CSV table of C-alpha atoms and ligand atoms in Angstrom, one decimal:
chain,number,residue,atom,x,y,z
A,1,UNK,CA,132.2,39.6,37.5
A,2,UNK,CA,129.2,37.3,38.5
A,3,UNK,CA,128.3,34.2,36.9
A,4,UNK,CA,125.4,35.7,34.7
A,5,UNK,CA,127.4,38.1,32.9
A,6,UNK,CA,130.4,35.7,32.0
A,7,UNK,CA,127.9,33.5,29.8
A,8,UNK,CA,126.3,36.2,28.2
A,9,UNK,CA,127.6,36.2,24.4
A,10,UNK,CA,129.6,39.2,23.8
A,11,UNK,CA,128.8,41.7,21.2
A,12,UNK,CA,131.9,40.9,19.0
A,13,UNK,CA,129.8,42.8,16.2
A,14,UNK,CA,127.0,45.7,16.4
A,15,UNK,CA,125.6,47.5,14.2
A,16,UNK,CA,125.9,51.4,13.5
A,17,UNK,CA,125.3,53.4,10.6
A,18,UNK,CA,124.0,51.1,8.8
A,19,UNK,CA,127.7,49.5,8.8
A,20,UNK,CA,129.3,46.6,11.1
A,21,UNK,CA,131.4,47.5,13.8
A,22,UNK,CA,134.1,45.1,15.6
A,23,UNK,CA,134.5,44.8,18.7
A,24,UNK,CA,137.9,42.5,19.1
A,25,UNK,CA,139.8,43.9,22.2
A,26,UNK,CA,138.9,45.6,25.7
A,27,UNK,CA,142.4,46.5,26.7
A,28,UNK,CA,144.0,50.5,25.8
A,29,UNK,CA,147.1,52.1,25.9
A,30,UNK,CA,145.1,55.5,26.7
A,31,UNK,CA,143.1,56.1,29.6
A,32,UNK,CA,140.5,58.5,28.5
A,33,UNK,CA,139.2,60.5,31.4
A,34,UNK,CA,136.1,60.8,29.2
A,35,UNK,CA,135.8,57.3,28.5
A,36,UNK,CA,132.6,55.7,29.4
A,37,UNK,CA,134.0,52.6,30.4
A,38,UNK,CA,136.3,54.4,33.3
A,39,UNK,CA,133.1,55.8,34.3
A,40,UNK,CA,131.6,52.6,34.6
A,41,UNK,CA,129.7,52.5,31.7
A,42,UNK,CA,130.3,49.7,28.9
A,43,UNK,CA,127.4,50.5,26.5
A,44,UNK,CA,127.5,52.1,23.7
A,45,UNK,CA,124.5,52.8,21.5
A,46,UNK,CA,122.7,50.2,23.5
A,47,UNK,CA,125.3,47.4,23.1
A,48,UNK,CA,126.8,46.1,26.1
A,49,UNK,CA,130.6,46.0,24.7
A,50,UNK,CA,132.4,44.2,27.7
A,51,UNK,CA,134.5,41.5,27.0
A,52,UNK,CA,135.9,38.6,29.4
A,53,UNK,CA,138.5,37.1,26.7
A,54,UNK,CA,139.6,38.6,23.5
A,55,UNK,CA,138.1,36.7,20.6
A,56,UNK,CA,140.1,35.0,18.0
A,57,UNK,CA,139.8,36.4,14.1
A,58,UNK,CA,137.5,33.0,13.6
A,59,UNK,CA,135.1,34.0,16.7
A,60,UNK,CA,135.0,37.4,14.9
A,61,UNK,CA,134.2,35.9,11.4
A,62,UNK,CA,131.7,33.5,13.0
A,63,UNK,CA,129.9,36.6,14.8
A,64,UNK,CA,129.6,38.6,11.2
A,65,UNK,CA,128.0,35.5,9.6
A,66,UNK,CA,127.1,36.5,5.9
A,67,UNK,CA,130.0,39.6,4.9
A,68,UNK,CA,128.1,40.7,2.0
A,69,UNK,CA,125.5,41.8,4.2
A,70,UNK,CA,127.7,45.3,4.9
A,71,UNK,CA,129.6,47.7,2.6
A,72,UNK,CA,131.5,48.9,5.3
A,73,UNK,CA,133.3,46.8,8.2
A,74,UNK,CA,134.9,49.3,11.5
A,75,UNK,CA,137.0,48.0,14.3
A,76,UNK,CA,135.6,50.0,17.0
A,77,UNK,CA,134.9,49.0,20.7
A,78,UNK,CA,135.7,50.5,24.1
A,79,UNK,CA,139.5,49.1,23.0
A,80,UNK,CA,142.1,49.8,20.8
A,81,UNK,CA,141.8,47.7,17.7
A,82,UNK,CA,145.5,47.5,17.3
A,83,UNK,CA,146.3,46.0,20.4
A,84,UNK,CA,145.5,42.8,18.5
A,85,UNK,CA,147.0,43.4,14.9
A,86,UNK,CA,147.3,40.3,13.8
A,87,UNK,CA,143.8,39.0,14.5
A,88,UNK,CA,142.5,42.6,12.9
A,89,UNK,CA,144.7,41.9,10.1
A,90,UNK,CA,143.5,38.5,9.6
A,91,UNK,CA,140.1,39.6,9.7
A,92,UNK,CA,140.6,42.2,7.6
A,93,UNK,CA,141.9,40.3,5.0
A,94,UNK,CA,139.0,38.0,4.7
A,95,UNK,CA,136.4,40.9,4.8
A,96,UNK,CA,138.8,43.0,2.2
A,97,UNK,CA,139.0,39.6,-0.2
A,98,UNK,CA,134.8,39.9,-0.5
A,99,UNK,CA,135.2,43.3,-1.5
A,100,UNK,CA,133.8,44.9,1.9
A,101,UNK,CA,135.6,48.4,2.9
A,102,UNK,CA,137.4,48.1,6.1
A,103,UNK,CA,138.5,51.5,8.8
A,104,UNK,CA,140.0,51.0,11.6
A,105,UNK,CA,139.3,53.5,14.7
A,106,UNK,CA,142.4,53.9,16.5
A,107,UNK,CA,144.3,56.0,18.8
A,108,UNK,CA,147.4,56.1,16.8
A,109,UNK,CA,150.1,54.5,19.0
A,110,UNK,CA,150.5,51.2,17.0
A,111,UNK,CA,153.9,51.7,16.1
A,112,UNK,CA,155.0,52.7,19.5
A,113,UNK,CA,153.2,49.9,20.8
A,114,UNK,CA,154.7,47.3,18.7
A,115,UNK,CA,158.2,49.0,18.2
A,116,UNK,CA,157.7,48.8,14.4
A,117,UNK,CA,155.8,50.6,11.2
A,118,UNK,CA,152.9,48.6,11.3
A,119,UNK,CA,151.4,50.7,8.6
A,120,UNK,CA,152.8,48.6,5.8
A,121,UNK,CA,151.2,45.6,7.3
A,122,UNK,CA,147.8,47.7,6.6
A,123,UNK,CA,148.0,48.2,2.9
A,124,UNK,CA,146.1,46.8,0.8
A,125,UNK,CA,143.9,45.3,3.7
A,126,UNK,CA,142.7,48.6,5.1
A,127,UNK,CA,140.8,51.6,3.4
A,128,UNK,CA,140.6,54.0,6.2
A,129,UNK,CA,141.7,55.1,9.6
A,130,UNK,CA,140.2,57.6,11.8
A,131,UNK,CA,143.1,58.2,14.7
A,132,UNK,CA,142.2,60.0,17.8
A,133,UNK,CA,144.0,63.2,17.8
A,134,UNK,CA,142.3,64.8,20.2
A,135,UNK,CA,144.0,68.5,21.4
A,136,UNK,CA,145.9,70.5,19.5
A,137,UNK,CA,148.9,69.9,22.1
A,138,UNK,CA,150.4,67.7,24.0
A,139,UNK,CA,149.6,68.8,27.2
A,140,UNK,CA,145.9,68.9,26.6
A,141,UNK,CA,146.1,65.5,25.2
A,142,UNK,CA,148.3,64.8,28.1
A,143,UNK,CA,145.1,66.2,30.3
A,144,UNK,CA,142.2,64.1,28.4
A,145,UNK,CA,143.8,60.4,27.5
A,146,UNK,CA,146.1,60.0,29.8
A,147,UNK,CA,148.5,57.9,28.1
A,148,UNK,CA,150.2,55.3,29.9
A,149,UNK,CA,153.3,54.8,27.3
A,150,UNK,CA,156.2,58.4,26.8
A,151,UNK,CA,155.6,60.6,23.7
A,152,UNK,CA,152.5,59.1,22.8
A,153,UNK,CA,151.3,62.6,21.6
A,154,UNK,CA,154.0,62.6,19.2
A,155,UNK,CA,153.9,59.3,18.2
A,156,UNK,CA,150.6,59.7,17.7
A,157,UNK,CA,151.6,62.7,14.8
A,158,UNK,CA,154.2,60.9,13.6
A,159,UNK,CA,151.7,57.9,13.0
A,160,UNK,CA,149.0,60.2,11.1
A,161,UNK,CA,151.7,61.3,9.1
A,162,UNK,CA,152.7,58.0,7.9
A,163,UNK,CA,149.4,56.8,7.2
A,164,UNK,CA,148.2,59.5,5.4
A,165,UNK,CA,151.1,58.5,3.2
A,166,UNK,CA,150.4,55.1,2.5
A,167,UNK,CA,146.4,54.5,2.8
A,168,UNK,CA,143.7,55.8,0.9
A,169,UNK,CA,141.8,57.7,3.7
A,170,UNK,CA,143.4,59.4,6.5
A,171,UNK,CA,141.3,61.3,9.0
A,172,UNK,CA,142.3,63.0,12.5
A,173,UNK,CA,139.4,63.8,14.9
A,174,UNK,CA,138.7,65.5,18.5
A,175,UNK,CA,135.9,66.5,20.0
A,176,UNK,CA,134.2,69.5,20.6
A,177,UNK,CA,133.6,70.5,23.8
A,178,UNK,CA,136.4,69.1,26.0
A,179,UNK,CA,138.1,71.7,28.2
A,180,UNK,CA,141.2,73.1,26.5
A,181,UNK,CA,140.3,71.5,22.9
A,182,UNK,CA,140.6,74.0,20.0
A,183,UNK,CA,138.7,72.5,17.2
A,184,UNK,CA,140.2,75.1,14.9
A,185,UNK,CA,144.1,74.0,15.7
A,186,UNK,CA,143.4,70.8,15.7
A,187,UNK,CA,141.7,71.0,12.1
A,188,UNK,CA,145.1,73.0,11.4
A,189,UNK,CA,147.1,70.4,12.1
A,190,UNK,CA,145.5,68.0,10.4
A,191,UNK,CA,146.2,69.8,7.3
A,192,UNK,CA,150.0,70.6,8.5
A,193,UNK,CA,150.2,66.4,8.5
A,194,UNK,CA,148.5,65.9,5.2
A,195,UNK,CA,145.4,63.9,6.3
A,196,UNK,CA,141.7,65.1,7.0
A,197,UNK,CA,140.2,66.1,9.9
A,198,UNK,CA,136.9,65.3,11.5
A,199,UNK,CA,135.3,67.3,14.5
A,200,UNK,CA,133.6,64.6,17.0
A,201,UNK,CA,130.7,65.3,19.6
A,202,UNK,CA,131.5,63.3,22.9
A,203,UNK,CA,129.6,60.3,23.5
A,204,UNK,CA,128.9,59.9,19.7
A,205,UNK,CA,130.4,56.7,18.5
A,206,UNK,CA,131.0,56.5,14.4
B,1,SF4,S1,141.1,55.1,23.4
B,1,SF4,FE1,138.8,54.9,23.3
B,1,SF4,S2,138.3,53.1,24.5
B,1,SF4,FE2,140.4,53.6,25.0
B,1,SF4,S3,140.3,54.8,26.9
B,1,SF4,FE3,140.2,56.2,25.2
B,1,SF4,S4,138.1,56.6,24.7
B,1,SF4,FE4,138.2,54.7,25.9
């Protein structure tokens, strides 16, 4: 990392969709081989979303300025959100207290991750997840993210399940295109888990 890049100031928040998006964490449990970032690549949509330290839930406030300027807050970088739960919760809880609508994109692996049901901890301070299903098996899955933790696949499920339980909206995505990836099972299995199911293109962030 040279000099000039360490003093840029990160892009905590960027906008998409006419919504914020949070950028709190560079670190993952997956390994995506279609990942930008392990293709050297940490822009998304225009925004530069490298990190060199993982801001705290007041950098993250501070970087969003006035709240009531979005409907619609969504932790989202080239990291998984829930790496850093209590500093998303935190931050969540402020947004959710001015009445903003908060999702989370995730890959679904926060209770294997933290060895507890994390979900609970959500409620009431999240509206939505979208959780990265992507393949309709494990092996596939296995093939494309590369997980570096055991039975993430079905932890993953087992997750989904459980959310779509206890918060308002529960969706499962892939994307179309990747070798192997049956769009059709995977929107099946969405359904056998109770929680919706939204087909992705790759390289389209949302
Ligand atoms: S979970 Fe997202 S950010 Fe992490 S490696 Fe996979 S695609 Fe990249």
């Amino acid at each position: 990392m040279d000099k000039k890049s360490r003093t840029e100031v990160p892009n905590l928040c960027y906008q998409l969709h006419g919504n914020c998006y949070l950028n709190i964490t560079w670190h993952c449990t997956l390994r995506c081989a279609f990942c930008p970032k392990f293709n050297g690549c940490w822009e998304v949509q225009k925004y530069d979303l490298r990190l060199y330290q993982e801001p705290s839930a007041a950098e993250v406030l501070a970087a969003i300025g006035d709240i009531g300027a979005y409907s619609e807050f969504v932790f989202c970088g080239l990291g998984e959100p829930t790496l850093r739960l209590e500093v998303l919760l935190e931050v969540a809880e402020v947004l959710k207290a001015e009445g903003a609508y908060i999702r989370i994109n995730t890959d679904g692996l926060a209770n294997l991750v933290h060895g507890r049901d994390v979900i609970p901890e959500m409620v009431g301070k999240v509206d939505a997840l979208s959780i990265s299903m992507n393949a309709q098996d494990e092996a596939t899955y296995i093939q494309h993210c590369r997980p570096k933790i055991e039975r993430a696949y079905q932890g993953m499920l087992a997750f989904s399940r459980r959310a779509g339980e206890m918060l308002p909206e529960v969706t499962v995505t892939a994307i179309d295109g990747l070798p192997g990836v049956d769009i059709g099972a995977c929107q099946k299995l969405a359904e056998s888990l109770g929680v919706g199911f939204r087909r992705r293109e790759l390289d389209v962030v949302g």
